[in-house]
XYZ file of C-alpha atoms in Angstrom:
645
model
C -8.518 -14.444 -30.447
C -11.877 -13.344 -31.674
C -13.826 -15.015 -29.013
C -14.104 -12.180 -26.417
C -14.809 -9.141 -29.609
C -18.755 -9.152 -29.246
C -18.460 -9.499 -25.613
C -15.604 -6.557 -25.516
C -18.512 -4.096 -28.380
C -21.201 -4.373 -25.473
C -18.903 -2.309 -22.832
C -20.435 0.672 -22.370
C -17.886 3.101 -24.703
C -16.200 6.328 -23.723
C -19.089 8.664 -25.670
C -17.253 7.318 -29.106
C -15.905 10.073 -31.283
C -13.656 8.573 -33.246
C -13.459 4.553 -33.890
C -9.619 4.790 -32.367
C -11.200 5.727 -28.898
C -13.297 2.855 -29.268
C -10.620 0.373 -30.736
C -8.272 1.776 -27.990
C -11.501 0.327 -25.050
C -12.157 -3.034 -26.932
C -7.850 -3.511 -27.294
C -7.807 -3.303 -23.519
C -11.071 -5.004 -22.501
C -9.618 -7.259 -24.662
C -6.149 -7.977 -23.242
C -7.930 -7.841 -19.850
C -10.657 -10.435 -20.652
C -7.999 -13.179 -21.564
C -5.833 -12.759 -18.614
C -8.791 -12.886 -16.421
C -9.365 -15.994 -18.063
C -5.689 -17.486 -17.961
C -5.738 -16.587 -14.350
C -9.155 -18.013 -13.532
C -8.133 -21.471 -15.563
C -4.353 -21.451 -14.093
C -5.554 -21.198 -10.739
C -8.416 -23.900 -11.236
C -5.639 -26.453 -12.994
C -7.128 -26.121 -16.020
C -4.981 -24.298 -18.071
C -5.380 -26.112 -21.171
C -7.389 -26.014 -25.084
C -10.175 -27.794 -23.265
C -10.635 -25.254 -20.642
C -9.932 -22.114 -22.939
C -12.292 -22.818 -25.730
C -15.588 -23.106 -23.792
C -14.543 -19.882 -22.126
C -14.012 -18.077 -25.742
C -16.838 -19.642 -27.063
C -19.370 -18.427 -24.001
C -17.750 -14.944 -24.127
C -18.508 -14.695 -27.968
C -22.180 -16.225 -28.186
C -23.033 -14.242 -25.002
C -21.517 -11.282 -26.581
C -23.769 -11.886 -29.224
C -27.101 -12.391 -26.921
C -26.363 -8.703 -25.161
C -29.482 -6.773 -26.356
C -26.860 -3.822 -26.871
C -26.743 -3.991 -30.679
C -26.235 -0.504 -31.323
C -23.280 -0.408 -28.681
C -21.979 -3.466 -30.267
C -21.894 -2.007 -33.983
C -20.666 1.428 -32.799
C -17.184 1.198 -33.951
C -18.690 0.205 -37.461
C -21.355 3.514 -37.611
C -18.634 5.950 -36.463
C -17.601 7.664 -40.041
C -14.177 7.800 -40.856
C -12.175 10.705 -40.316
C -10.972 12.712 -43.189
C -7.688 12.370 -43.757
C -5.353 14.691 -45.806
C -2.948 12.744 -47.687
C -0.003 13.196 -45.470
C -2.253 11.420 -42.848
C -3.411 8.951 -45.284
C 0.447 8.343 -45.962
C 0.538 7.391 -41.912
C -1.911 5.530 -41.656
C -0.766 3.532 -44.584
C 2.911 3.565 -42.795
C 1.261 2.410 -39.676
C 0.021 -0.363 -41.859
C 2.877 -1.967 -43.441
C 5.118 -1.464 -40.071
C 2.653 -3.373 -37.956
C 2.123 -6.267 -41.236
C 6.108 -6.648 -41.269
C 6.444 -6.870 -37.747
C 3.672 -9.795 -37.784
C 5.397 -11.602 -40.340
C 8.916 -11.099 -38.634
C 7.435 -12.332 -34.965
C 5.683 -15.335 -36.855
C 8.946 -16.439 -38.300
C 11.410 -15.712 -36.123
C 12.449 -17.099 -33.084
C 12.551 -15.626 -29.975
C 16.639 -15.479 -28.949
C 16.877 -13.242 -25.967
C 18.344 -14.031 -22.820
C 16.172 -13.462 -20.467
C 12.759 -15.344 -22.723
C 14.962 -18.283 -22.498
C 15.842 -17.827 -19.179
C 12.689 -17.971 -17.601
C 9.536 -16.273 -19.623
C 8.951 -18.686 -21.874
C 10.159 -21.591 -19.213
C 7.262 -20.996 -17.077
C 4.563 -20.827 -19.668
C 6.320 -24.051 -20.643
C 5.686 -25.329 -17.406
C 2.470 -23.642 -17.238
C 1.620 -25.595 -20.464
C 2.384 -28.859 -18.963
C 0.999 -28.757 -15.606
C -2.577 -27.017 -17.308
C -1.876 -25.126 -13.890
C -0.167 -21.646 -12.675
C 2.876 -23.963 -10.999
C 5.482 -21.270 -9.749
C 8.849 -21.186 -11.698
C 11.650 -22.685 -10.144
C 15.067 -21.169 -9.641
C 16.877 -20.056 -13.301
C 20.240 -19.997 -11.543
C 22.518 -20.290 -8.610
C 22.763 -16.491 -7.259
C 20.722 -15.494 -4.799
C 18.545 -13.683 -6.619
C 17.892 -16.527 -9.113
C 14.236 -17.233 -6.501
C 12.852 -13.595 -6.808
C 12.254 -14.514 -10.616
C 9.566 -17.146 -9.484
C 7.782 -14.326 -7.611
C 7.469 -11.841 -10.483
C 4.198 -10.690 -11.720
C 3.534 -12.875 -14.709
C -0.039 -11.266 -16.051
C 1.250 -10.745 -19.893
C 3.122 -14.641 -20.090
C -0.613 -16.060 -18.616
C -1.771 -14.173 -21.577
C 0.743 -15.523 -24.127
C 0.396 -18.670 -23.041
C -3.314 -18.848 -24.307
C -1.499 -19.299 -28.070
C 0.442 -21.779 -27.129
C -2.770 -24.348 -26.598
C -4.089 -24.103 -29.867
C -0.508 -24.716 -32.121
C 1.069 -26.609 -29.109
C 4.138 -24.497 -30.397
C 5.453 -21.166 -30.147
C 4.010 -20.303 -33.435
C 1.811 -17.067 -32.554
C 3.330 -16.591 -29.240
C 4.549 -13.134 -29.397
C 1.147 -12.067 -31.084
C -0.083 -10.132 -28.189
C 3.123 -7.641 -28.326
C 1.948 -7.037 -31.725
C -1.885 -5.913 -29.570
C 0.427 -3.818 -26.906
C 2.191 -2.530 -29.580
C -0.593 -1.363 -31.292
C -2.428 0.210 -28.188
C 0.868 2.316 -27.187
C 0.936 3.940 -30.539
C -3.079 4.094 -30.261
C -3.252 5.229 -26.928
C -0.514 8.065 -27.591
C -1.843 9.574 -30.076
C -5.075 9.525 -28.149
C -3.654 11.531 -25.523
C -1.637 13.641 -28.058
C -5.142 14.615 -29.398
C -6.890 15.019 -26.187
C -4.289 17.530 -24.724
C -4.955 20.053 -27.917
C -2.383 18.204 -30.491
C -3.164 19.031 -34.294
C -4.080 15.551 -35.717
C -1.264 15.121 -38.268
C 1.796 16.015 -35.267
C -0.089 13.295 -33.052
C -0.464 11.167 -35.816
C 4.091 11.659 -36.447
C 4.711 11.480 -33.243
C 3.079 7.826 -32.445
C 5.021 6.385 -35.480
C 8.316 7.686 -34.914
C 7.267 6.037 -31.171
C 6.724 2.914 -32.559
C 9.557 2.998 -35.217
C 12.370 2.875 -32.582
C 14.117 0.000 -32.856
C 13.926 -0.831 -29.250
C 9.863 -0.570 -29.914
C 10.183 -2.755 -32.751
C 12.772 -5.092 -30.913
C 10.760 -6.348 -28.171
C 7.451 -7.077 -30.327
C 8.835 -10.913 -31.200
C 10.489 -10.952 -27.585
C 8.717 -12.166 -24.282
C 9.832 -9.010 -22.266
C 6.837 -7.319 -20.536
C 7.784 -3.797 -21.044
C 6.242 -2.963 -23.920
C 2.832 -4.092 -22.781
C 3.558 -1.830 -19.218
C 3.943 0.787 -21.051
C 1.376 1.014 -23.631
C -1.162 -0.016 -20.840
C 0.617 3.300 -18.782
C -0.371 5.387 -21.871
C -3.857 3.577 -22.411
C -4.714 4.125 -18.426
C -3.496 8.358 -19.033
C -5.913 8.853 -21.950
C -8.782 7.492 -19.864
C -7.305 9.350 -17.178
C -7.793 12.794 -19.211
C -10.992 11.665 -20.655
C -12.542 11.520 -17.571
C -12.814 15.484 -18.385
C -14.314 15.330 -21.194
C -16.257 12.426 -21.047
C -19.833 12.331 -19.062
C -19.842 8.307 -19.438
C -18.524 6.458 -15.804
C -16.598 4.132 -18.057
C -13.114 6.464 -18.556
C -12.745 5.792 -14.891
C -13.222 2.020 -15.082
C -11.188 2.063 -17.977
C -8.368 3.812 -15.897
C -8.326 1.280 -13.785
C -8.214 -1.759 -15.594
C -5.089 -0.262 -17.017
C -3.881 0.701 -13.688
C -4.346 -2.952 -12.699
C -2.630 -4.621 -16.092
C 0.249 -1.971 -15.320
C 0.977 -3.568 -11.932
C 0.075 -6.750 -12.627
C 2.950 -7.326 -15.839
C 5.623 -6.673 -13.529
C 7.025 -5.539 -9.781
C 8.209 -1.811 -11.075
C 4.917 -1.317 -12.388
C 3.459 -0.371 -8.957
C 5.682 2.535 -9.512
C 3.941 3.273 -12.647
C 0.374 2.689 -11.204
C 0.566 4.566 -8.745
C 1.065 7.883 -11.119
C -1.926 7.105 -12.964
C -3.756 6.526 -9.549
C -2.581 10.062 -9.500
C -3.316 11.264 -12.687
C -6.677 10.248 -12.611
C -7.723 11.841 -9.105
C -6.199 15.130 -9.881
C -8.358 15.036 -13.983
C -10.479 13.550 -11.852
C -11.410 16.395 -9.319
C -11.549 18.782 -12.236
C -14.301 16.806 -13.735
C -17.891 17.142 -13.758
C -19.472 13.914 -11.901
C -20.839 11.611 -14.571
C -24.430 11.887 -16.074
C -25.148 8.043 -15.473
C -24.779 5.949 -12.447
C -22.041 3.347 -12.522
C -23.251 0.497 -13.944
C -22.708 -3.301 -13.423
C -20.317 -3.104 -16.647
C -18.056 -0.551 -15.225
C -17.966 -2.262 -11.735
C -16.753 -5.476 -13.656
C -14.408 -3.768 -15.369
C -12.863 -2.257 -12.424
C -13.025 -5.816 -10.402
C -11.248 -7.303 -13.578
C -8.292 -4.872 -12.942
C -8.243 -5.361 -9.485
C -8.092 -9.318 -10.204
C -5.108 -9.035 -12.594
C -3.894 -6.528 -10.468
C -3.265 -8.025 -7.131
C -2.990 -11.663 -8.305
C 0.539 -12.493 -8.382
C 0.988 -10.000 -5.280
C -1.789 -11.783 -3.369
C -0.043 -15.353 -3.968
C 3.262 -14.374 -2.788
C 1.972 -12.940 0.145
C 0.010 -16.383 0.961
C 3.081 -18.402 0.399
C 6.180 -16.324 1.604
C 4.716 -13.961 3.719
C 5.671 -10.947 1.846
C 3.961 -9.616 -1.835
C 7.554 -8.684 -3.274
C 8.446 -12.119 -3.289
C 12.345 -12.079 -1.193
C 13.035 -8.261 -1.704
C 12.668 -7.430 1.970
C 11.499 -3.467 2.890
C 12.495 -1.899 6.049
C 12.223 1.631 7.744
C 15.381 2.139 9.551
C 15.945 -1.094 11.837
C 12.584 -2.059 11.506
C 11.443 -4.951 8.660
C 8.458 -4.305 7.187
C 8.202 -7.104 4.610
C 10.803 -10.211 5.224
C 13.120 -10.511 2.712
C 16.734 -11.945 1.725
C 17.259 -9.234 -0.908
C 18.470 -6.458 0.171
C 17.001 -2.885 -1.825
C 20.320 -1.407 -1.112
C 22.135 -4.124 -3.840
C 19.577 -3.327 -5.972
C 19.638 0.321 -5.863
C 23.664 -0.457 -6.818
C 22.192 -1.509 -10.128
C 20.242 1.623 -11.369
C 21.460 4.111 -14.102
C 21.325 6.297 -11.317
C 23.698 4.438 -9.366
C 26.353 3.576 -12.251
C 26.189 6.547 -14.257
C 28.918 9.189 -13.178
C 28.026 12.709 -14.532
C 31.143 14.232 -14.304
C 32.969 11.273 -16.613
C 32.832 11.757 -20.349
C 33.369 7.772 -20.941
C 30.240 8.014 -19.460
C 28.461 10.272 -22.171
C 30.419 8.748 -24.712
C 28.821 4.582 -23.913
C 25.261 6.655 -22.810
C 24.904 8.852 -25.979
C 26.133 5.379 -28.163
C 23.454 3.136 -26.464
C 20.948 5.848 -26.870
C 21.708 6.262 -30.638
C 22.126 2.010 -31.302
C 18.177 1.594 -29.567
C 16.753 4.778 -30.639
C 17.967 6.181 -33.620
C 16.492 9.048 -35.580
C 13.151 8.883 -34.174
C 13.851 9.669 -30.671
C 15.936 12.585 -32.270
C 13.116 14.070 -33.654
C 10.774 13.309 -30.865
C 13.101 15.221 -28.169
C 13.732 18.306 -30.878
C 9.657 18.994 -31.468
C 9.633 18.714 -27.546
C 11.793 21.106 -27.017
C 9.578 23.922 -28.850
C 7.211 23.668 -26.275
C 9.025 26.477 -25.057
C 8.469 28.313 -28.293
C 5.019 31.084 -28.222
C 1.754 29.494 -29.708
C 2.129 30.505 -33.504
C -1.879 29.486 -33.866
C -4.599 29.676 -31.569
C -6.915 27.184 -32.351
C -6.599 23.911 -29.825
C -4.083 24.674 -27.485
C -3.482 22.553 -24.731
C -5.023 23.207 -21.160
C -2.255 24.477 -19.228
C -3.252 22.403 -16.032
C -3.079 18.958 -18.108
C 0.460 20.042 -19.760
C 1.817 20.861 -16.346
C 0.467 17.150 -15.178
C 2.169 15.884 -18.447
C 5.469 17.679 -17.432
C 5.340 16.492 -14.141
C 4.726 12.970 -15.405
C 7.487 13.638 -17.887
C 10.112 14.083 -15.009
C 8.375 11.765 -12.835
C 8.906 8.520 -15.615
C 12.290 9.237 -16.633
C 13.142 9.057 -12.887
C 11.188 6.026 -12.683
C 13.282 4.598 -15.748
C 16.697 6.033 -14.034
C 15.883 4.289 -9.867
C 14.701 0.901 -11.740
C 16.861 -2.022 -10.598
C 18.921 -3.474 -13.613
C 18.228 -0.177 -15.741
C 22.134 0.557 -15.421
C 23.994 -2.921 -15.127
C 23.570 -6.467 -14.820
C 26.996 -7.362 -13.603
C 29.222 -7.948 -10.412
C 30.087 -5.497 -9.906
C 28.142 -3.231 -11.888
C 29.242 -0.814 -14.207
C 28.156 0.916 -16.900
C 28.878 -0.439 -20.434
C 26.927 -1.002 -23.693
C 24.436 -3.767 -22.132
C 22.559 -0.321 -20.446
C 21.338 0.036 -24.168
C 19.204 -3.004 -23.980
C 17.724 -1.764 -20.703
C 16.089 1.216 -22.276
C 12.906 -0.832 -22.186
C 12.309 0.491 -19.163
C 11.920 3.728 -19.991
C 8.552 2.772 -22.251
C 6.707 4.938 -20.116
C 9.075 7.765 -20.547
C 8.759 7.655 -24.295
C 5.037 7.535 -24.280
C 5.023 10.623 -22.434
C 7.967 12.247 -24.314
C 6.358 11.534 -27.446
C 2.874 12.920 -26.925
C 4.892 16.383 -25.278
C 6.139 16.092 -29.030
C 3.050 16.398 -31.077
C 2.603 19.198 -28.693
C 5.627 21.152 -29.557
C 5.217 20.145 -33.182
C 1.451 21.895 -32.904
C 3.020 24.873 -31.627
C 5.497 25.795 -34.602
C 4.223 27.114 -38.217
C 2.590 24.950 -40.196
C 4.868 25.110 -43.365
C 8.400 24.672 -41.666
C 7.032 21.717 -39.702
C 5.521 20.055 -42.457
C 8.581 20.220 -44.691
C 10.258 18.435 -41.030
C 7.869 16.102 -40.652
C 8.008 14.693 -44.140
C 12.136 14.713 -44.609
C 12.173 13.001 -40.943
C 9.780 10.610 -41.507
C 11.396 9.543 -45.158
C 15.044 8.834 -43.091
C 12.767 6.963 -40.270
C 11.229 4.750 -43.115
C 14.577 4.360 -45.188
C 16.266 3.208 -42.254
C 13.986 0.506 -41.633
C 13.347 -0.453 -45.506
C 14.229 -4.773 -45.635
C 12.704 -7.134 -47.589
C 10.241 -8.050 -45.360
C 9.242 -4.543 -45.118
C 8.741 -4.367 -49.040
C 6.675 -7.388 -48.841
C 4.525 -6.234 -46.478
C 3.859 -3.306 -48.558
C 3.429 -5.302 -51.370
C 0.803 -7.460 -49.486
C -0.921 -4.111 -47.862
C -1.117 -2.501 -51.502
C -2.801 -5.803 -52.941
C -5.071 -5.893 -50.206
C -6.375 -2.062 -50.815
C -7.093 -2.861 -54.260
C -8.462 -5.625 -54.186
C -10.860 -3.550 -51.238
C -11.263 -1.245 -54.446
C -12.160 -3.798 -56.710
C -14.825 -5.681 -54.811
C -16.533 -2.045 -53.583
C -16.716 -1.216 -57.372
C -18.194 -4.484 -57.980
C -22.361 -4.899 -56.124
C -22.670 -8.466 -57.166
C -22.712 -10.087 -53.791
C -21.005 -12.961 -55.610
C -17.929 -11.071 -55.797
C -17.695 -10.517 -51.920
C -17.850 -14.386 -51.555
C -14.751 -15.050 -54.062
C -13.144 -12.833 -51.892
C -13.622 -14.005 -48.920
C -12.522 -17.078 -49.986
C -9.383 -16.115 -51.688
C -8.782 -13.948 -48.473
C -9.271 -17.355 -46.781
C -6.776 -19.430 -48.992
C -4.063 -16.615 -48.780
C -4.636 -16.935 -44.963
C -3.690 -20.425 -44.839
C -1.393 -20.163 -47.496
C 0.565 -17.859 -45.776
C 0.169 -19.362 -42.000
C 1.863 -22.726 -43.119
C 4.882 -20.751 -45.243
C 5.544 -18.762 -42.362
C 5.245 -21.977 -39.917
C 7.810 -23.754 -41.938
C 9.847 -20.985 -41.980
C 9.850 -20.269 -38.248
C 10.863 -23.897 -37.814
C 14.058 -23.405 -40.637
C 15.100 -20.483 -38.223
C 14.287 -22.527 -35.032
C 17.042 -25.081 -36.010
C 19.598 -22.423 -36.860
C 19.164 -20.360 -33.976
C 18.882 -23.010 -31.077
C 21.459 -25.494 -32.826
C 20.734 -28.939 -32.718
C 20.303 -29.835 -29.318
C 16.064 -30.006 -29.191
C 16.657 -32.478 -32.223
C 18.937 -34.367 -30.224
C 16.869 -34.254 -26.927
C 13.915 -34.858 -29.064
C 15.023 -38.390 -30.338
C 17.677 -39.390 -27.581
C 15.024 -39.200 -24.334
C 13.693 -42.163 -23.565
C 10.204 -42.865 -22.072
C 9.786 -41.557 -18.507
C 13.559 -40.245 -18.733
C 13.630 -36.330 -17.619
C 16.260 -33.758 -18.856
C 18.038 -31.770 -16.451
C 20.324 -28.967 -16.558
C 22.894 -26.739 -15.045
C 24.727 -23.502 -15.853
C 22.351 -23.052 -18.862
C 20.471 -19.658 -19.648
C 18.167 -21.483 -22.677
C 16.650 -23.749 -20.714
C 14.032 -23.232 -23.086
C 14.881 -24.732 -25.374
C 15.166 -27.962 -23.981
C 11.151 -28.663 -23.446
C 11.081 -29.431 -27.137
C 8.844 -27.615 -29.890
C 6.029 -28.709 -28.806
C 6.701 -28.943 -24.842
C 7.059 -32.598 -24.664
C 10.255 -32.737 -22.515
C 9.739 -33.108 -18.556
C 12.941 -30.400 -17.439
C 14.145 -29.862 -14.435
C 16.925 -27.572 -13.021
C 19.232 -29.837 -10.816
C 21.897 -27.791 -8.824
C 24.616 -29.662 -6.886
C 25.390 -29.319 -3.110
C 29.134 -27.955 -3.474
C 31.521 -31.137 -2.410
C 29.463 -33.977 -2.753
C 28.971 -35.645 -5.835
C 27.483 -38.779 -5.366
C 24.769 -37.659 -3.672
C 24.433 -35.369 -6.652
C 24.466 -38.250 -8.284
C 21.752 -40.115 -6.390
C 19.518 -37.256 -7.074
C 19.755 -37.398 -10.719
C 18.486 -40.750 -10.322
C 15.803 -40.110 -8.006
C 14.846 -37.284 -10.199
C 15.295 -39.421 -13.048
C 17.389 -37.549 -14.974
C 18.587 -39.240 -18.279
C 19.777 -36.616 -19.988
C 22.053 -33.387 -18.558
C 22.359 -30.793 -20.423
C 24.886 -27.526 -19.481
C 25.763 -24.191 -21.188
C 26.416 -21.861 -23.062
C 28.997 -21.878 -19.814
C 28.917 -17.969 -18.189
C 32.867 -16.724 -16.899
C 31.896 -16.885 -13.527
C 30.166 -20.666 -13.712
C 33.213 -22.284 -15.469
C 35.291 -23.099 -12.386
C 32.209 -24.701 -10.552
C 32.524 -28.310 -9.596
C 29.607 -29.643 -11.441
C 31.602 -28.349 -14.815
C 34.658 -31.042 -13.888
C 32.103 -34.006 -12.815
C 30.641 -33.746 -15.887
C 33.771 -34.085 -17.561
C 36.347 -36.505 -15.233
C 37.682 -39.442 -17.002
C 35.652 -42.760 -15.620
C 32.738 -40.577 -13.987
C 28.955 -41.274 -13.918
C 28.779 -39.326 -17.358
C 29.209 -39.094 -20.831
C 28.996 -36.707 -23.357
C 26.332 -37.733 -26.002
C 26.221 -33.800 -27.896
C 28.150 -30.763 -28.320
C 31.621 -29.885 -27.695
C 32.109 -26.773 -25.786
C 29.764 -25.885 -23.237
C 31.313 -22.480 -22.944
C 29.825 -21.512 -26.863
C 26.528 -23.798 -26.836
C 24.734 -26.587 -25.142
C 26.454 -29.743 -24.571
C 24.567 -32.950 -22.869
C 25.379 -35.710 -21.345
C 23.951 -39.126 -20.827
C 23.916 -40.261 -16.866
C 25.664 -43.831 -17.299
């Protein structure tokens, strides 16, 4: 994790201000370092704790070795801001939200559908083969292949912290970074556009208090890093104005290139900051300095993570969207088996009817059960940007809000034409599982919550302030848990004890803390390990035990109808799984492919509606057959395996 700092300090920074413009460059230099790396080492077949650490370690010595000292120590020299105590009160907010949700994504499992389905099955695989290997088939439908041909930038990334546990310990950690650089990077922009500190400052924690924000930080869905990389690529976008350094563009577009490169619908989204930046862009005076090798690299490293995936598919199937084929009128542009048209037929703007109050009634509920109070707020201080300036000082350019308005209107429709942002279903209809697809709208909320602090910055000070604090107290009161009030409790210890050893010189006394900081450390990491692995067994039931101690040497486990796969490589990925559909009608030479395959082990379920009249469900089961059942009882409620006789 800290390999690639010194080499991320000697980047030439965007004329640093403030240390959250440069925390914001090193977060994303960061992020784009080790997927360069997971890339470069996936695509060489070495992919593994061997390959990884001589890269880290080169990165941080020659970060070291870069004459650039003063660069390096910038983000140390800047001074700190002066915060009034309703900032400080943030700040410290900001705190014990992000320590809570680190001790929450280091304990808990990740449960989701679609993680087990197939993100954390291919870094599985990934993890095996030390190689980028592309993901096999999660399912029988049609569309089951496409997910094999999805961008996979941010599960590359994750899958760097799976070498070093061989577990799952640590491998949501890099939500916690994207999590941190869309509240960053908002309130960035906030600021930039004219925002008074303090309304920027409410506005990116009520963004990262949703509970849909705070739901898919110990989850492997990519759509929290697409959009705080959206938000990170629009501050460099405006900084390019206000900036003289060539960097704010090259930072653009490394974001631009992370945004596409995390998933398919994020062309969508780089293509407004492509945008973005050339309309700041042409407002700009031309930079003081001549692009340097730095900013060229950082620009090729975007264009690397950028194309990758896109590049591979169209090597190997003759079309970069994987099977989604494109066509003007009768004439196919890219080859495909998926039609757009079935896709469309899955869209909020497809399902939703706006003349049917059932409608409202399951939109307004899902809107309310992801987003709560803070989204609430967020929309009402929007909506008094129509409200006269009651100060003059700062006000935002009227060309950038009109951009942000645009973009505004331009990301919601983004969210709304999305495939899967309505239904999931055959046929589709809209229901309560549209809730969970509000992670699409990232983007959106980004925007919506920097045209916030706006509005918020354009009402009088008192009767905002007396808002601002009663909102924020229901925000926090909502969320209070008892991992919450230990976090506090931890982030309160750690000030004073800050206190303590800055009122004590004696350099002896920064040593004894050091070290107790480094027994707490380890403390800590092996409670919260042998917690995780507590709520491992509860949430995945016993079937990894049972896999774990049933396989026998050289045996593979296969499966069928089964949306955890995942769970079936074992905690720490020992298990060779394979997914073994049957040709409808002919079971023995299903049969002789299990054995070819060799396939000890078969495991099936939780059983869908729609899979439990399929053949393979009554081979399984038929009185004298090729199988028997070793664990579980109903496949239609959990796992259930069988033992090939």
């Amino acid at each position: 994790m800290v390999g690639p700092l010194p080499f991320c300090l000697t980047l030439p920074p965007i004329e640093p201000r403030s240390a959250a413009r440069v925390l914001l460059a090193v977060l994303v230099t960061w992020c784009l370092f080790q997927a360069c790396v997971g890339l470069a080492l996936g695509a060489a077949g070495w992919l593994s704790l061997g390959g990884v650490l001589p890269c880290e370690a080169t990165a941080f010595f020659l970060g070291l070795a870069v004459p650039a000292a003063r660069r390096r120590l910038a983000l140390f020299r800047i001074p700190p801001p002066r915060f009034i105590w309703p900032e400080h009160a943030l700040v410290f907010a900001f705190g014990v939200l992000g320590l809570t949700l680190l001790i929450r994504l280091a304990t808990t499992p990740i449960t989701d559908h679609d993680s087990l389905a197939y993100h954390l099955p291919a870094m599985a695989r990934w993890y095996q083969a030390h190689a980028l290997v592309t993901p096999g088939p999660v399912g029988a439908s049609r569309y089951a292949a496409q997910v094999g041909r999805y961008p996979f930038d941010w599960e590359v990334l994750c899958t760097l912290f799976l070498l070093p546990f061989r577990e799952d310990f640590l491998v949501a950690f890099p939500n916690l970074i994207a999590w941190l650089i869309f509240g960053l990077a908002t309130y960035l922009v906030a600021v930039e556009l004219g925002a008074q500190r303090i309304h920027a400052l409410t506005a990116a924690f009520l963004l990262l208090a949703m509970p849909i924000t705070r739901k898919h930080v110990d989850t492997m869905h990519v759509d929290l890093p697409l959009g705080a990389f959206f938000m990170a690529g629009l501050y460099f976008a405006f900084a390019c104005e206000t900036t003289r350094s060539p960097a704010a563009v090259a930072f653009c577009l490394a974001a631009v290139g992370m945004v596409a490169g995390i998933k398919i619908p994020g062309l969508i989204y780089a293509a407004l900051l492509l945008a973005a930046l050339t309309i700041v862009r042409m407002r700009a005076p031309r930079p003081a300095r001549a692009i340097d090798g730095t900013t060229v690299t950082l620009a090729a490293a975007g264009l690397l993570v950028g194309a990758f995936w896109y590049g591979r598919n169209l090597a190997e199937v003759g079309n970069p969207l994987g099977f989604v084929r494109v066509a003007v009128g009768r004439f196919d542009l890219l080859p495909g088996f998926i039609e757009p048209a079935w896709l469309r037929r899955t869209s909020l703007a497809s399902v939703l009817d706006p003349t049917s109050a059932r409608h409202w009634r399951i939109l307004a509920g899902a809107v309310w059960e992801q987003l709560r109070l803070p989204f609430v707020i967020l929309v009402a201080f929007a909506l008094a940007l129509v409200v006269p300036r009651a100060r003059a000082e700062g006000p935002a350019r009227s060309s950038h809000l009109r951009i942000l308005l645009g973009l505004a209107a331009l990301t919601a429709a983004a969210y709304c034409t999305t495939p899967f942002s309505g239904a999931n279903g055959a046929p589709p209809g809209l229901s309560a599982w549209t809730g969970q697809a509000f992670r699409y709208a990232f983007p959106f909320l980004g925007v919506l919550a920097v045209l916030s602090a706006l509005g918020a910055s354009r009402l009088p000070a008192r009767g905002v302030g007396v808002g601002i604090v009663l909102g924020l107290a229901a925000v926090v009161a909502a969320m209070t848990s008892a991992v919450m009030a230990c976090a506090a409790t931890i982030a309160l210890a750690g000030i004073a004890s800050v206190a303590a050893v800055r009122r004590t010189p004696h350099p002896m006394t920064s040593t004894v803390a050091c070290g107790l900081l480094c027994v707490a450390v380890a403390a800590g990491t092996f409670w919260m390990r042998a917690r995780r692995d507590v709520e491992r067994a509860r949430a995945y039931g016993g079937a990894p035990e049972f896999i774990a101690t049933h396989l026998r040497p050289g045996e593979t486990v296969g499966y069928i109808f089964s949306p955890r796969s995942y769970v079936f490589y074992g905690k720490h990925f020992t298990n060779r799984v394979v997914y073994v559909p049957a040709q409808a009608g002919n079971p023995e030479g299903w049969i002789d492919e299990l054995r070819g395959r060799r396939v000890g082990l078969l495991a099936v379920g939780p059983v869908r509606e729609e899979w439990r009249n399929r053949s393979e469900i009554a081979w399984l089961s038929a009185p004298g057959g090729h199988f028997v059942r070793v664990f579980g009882t109903d496949p239609r409620s959990g796992p259930v395996v069988y033992r090939l006789r």
